Structure formats: structure tokens, C-alpha cells
Coordinates of C-alpha atoms in Angstrom, one line a residue:
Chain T
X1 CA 0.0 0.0 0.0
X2 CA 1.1 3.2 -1.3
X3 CA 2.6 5.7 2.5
X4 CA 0.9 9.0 3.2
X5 CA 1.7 11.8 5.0
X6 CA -0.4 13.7 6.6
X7 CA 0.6 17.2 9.6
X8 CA 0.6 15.8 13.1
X9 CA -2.3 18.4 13.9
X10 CA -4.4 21.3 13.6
X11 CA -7.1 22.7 14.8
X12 CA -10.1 24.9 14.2
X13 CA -13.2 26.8 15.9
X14 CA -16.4 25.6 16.0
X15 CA -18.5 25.9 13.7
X16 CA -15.6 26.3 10.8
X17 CA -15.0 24.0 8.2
X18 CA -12.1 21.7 9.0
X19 CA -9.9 21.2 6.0
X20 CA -7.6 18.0 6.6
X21 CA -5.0 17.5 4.2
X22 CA -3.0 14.0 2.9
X23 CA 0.0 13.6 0.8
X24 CA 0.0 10.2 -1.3
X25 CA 1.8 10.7 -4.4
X26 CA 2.7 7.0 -5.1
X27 CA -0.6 6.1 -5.2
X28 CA -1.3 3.4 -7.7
X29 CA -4.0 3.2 -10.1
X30 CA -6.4 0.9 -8.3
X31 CA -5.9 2.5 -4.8
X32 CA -8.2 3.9 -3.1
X33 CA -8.1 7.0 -0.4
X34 CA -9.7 6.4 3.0
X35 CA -10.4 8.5 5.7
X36 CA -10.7 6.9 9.0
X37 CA -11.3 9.0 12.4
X38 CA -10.5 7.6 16.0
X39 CA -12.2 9.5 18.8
X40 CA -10.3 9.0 22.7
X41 CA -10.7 5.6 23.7
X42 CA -12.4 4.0 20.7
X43 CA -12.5 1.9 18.3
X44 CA -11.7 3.8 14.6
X45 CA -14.3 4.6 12.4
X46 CA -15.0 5.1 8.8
X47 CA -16.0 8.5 7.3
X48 CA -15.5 7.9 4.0
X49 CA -13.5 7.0 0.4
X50 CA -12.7 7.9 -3.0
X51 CA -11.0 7.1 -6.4
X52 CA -10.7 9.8 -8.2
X53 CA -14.1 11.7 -8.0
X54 CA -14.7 13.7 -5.2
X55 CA -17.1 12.2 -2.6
X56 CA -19.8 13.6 0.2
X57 CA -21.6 12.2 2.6
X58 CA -23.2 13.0 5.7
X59 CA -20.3 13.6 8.0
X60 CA -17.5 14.7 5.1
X61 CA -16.6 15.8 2.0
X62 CA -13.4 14.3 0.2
X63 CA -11.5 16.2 -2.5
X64 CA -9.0 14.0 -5.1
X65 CA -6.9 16.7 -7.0
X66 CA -6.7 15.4 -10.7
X67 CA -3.6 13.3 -10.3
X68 CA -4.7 11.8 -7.0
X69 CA -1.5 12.6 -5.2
X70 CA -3.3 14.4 -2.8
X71 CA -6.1 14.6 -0.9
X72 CA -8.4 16.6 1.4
X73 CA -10.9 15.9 4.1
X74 CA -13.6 18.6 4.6
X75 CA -15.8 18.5 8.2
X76 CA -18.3 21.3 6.9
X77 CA -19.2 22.5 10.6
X78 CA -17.1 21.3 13.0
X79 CA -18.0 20.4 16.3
X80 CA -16.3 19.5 19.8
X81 CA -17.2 15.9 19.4
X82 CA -14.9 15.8 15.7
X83 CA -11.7 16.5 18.0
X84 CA -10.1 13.0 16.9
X85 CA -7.2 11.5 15.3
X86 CA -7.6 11.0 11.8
X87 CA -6.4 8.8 9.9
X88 CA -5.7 9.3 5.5
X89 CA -5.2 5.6 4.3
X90 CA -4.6 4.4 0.7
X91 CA -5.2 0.7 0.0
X92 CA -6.7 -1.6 -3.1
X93 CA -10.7 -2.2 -2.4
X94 CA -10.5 -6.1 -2.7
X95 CA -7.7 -8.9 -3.2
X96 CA -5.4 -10.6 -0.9
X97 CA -3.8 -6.9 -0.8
X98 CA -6.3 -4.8 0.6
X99 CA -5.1 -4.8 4.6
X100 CA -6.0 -1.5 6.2
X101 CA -2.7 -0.1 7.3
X102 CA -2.5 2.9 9.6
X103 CA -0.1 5.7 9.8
X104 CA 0.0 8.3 12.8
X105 CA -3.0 10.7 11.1
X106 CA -3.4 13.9 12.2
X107 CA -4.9 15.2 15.5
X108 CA -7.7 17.6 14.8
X109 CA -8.3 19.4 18.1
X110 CA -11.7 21.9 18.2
X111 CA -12.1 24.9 20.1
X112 CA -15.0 26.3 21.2
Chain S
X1 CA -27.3 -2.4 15.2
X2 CA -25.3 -4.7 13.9
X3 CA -21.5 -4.4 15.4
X4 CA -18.3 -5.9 16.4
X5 CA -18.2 -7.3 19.8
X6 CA -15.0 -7.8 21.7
X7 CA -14.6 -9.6 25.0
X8 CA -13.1 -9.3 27.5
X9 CA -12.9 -5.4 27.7
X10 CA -9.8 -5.3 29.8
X11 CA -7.8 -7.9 31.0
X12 CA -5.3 -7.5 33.6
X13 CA -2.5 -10.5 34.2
X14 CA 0.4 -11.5 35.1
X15 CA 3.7 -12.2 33.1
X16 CA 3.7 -15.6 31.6
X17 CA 0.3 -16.3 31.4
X18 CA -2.1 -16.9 28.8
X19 CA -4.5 -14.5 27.4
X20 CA -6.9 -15.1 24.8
X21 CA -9.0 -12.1 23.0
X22 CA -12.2 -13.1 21.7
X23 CA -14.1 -11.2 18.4
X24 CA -17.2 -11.5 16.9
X25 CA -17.5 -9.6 13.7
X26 CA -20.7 -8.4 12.3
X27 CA -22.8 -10.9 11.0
X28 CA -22.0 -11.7 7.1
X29 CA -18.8 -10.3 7.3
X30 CA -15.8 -12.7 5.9
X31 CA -12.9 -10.5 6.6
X32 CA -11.6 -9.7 10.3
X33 CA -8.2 -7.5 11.2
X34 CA -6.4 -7.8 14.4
X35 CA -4.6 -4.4 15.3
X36 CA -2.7 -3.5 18.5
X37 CA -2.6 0.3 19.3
X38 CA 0.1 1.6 21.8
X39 CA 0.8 4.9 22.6
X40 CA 4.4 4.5 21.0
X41 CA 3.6 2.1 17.9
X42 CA 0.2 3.4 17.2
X43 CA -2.0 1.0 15.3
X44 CA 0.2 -1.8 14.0
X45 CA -1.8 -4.6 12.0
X46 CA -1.3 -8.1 13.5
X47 CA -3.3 -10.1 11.5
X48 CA -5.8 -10.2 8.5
X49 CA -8.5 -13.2 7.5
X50 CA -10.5 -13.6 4.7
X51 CA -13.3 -16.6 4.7
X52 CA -11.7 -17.9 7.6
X53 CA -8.2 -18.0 6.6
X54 CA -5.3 -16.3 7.8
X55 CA -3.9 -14.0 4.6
X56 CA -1.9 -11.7 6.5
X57 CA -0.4 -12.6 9.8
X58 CA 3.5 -11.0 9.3
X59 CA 2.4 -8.2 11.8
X60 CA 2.3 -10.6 14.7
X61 CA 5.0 -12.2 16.9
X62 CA 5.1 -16.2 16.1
X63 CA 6.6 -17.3 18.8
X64 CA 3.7 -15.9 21.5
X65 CA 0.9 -15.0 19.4
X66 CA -1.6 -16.7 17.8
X67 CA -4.9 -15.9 15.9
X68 CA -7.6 -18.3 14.7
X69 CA -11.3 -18.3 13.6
X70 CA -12.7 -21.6 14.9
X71 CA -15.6 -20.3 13.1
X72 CA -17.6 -17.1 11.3
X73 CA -18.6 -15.9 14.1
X74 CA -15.9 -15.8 16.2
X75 CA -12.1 -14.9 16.0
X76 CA -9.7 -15.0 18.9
X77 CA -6.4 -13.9 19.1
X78 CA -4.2 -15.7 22.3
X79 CA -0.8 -14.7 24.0
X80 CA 1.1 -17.8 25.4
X81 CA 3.3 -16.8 27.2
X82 CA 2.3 -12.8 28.0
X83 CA 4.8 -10.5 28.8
X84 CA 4.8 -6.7 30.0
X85 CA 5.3 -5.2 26.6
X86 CA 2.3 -6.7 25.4
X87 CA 0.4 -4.0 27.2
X88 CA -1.9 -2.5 24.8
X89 CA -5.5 -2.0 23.6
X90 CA -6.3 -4.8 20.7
X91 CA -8.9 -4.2 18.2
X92 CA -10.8 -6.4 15.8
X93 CA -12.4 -5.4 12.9
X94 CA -14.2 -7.1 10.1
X95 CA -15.9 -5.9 6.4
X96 CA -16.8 -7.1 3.2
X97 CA -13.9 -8.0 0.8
X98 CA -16.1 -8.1 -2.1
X99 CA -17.5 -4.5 -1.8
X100 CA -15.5 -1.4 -1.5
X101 CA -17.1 -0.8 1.8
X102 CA -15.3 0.0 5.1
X103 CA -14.4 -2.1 8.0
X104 CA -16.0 -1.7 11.3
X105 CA -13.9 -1.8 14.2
X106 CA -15.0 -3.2 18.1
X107 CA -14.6 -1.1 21.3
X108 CA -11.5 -2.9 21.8
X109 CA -9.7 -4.9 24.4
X110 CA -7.7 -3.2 27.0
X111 CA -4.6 -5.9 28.0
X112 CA -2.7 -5.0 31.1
X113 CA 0.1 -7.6 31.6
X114 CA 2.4 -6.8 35.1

């Protein structure tokens, strides 16, 4: 799986948009980018993934530039309870390949 | 709401003996992933199954560790023998390998080994 790189944190009022940004520009073709958060003392969760077209869903937007060596994670609102570690994974979707491998991610810290 | 269940939620023990971690991944899922998070390491993938059968296990000390899955519904992952710097939280997860779909992780187990 391809290695991303990602700040070791940031942080932003409430209320803002959060804009988290992730290097991966060895990305292969059939890699996708995931976005995983982990919130103090639990388990990781998903918020989302992408090819190349950008994505949205109810908790985030992910932007692919065109040559997918980048990406960014957008929280629209932010809120105290999206203070986290988050995590900017590439990995194939399927095949004997496709392990989930974490790097350090990036602490998003909220203020009110 | 369908989940992944993880059992015991902390275990505390003593050097040398065994501990075994039990999983039970959400119901239709044929993929589970054993991670190990410590505050130095972070999350360091263990092992990884597919339909039962270990496809990924070069994260994970031989010698002491082990990870099976008797069945679907359950996966355990066992120390024999434990030692002190196998204090960390272990996490199970499972998905769908033939969907692009994410992979849901349990609360986790909390392993205290003095």
C-alpha cells in the first residue's frame, strides 16, 4: 500500500469548516483513499473514500486533485465531538492486498 | 445495530500467562483485522483473514501469538506466554472483501500484563 503523509495536527473553531490535508503521491491506479477517524478511547471509524471523484456524505466531503496525489478531508461544521485523530489511508478495495494499514494521522483538536 | 463485539474489555494478568482475545465480527462479514494500538507504535496490523483463513499474519510475533477463527462468528487472538510489553489496547475489525465498503472496528480490548 502506497505511504501518506499527513501534519501531526491542527485545529479549528467551532462551527468552521475543518480542511484535513494528505499527501500520497505514489498512489497506484487501483488504490483507493480512506479516511478513518478515531475519537479517545475508541475503536476507529469510517468516514469515508474515493477514487478519483470527489465524494460527500453526511459527515464529510473528500476532494482528489486530478492526479490523486493528494487529498483533502472537509468536516463542513465542526463540532467539539470531531476532536479526533484521523487517519488518510490508501489501499486496493479487494484482493489478498487490501489490509488496512494505519499511519499516525493527524490530531484535529476543536475549540470552542 | 449490527457491530463488532470484543470480549473481554480489559484484561489484567500477570507475566507468563495466557491471554486469549475473543471477536465477533458483524454478522456476514468474511474479513476480520487484528490491530494492536500503543501509545508508542500506534496502530500496528497483526493479523488479517478472509473466509476464515489467515492471509496476512507477518504483523504478529510467532513465537507468542496466535490468531484463529474456529468459526464465522468468532475470532480469537491468544498470548502464550504474555509479557509486559504486550500491554496494549487490541482491536478487531471485520468488512466485506467483495465490496469497497469500510471495515467496522469493536470497542477494543484493554490488555494490562504486570
Amino acid at each position: 500500500d502506497a505511504k501518506t503523509t499527513q501534519p501531526p495536527s491542527m485545529d479549528c473553531a467551532e462551527g468552521r469548516a475543518a480542511n484535513l490535508p494528505c499527501n500520497h503521491s505514489t498512489i497506484s491506479g487501483n488504490e483507493y483513499v480512506y479516511w478513518y477517524r478515531q475519537i479517545h478511547s475508541q475503536g476507529p471509524q469510517y468516514i469515508i473514500h474515493g477514487l478519483k471523484n470527489n465524494e460527500t456524505n453526511e459527515m464529510a466531503s473528500l476532494i482528489i486533485t486530478e492526479d490523486r496525489k493528494s487529498s483533502t478531508l472537509i468536516l463542513p461544521h465542526a463540532t467539539l465531538r470531531d476532536t479526533a485523530v484521523y487517519y488518510c489511508i490508501v489501499r486496493v478495495a479487494t484482493g489478498a492486498n487490501s489490509k488496512l494499514t494505519f499511519g499516525k494521522g493527524i490530531t484535529l483538536s476543536v475549540r470552542p | 445495530d449490527a457491530r463488532v463485539t470484543q470480549t473481554p474489555r480489559h484484561k489484567v494478568t500477570e507475566m507468563g500467562q495466557e491471554v486469549t482475545m475473543r471477536c465477533q465480527p458483524i454478522l456476514g462479514h468474511n474479513t476480520v483485522f487484528w490491530y494492536r494500538q500503543t501509545m508508542m507504535q500506534g496502530l500496528e496490523l497483526l493479523a488479517y483473514f478472509r473466509n476464515r483463513a489467515p492471509l496476512d499474519d507477518s504483523g504478529m510475533p510467532k513465537d507468542r501469538f496466535s490468531a484463529e477463527m474456529p468459526d464465522a462468528t468468532l475470532a480469537t487472538l491468544k498470548i502464550q506466554p504474555s509479557e509486559p510489553r504486550d500491554s496494549a489496547v487490541y482491536f478487531c475489525a471485520s468488512g466485506e472483501s467483495w465490496s469497497y465498503t469500510e471495515a467496522f472496528f469493536g470497542q477494543g480490548t484493554r490488555l494490562t500484563v504486570v
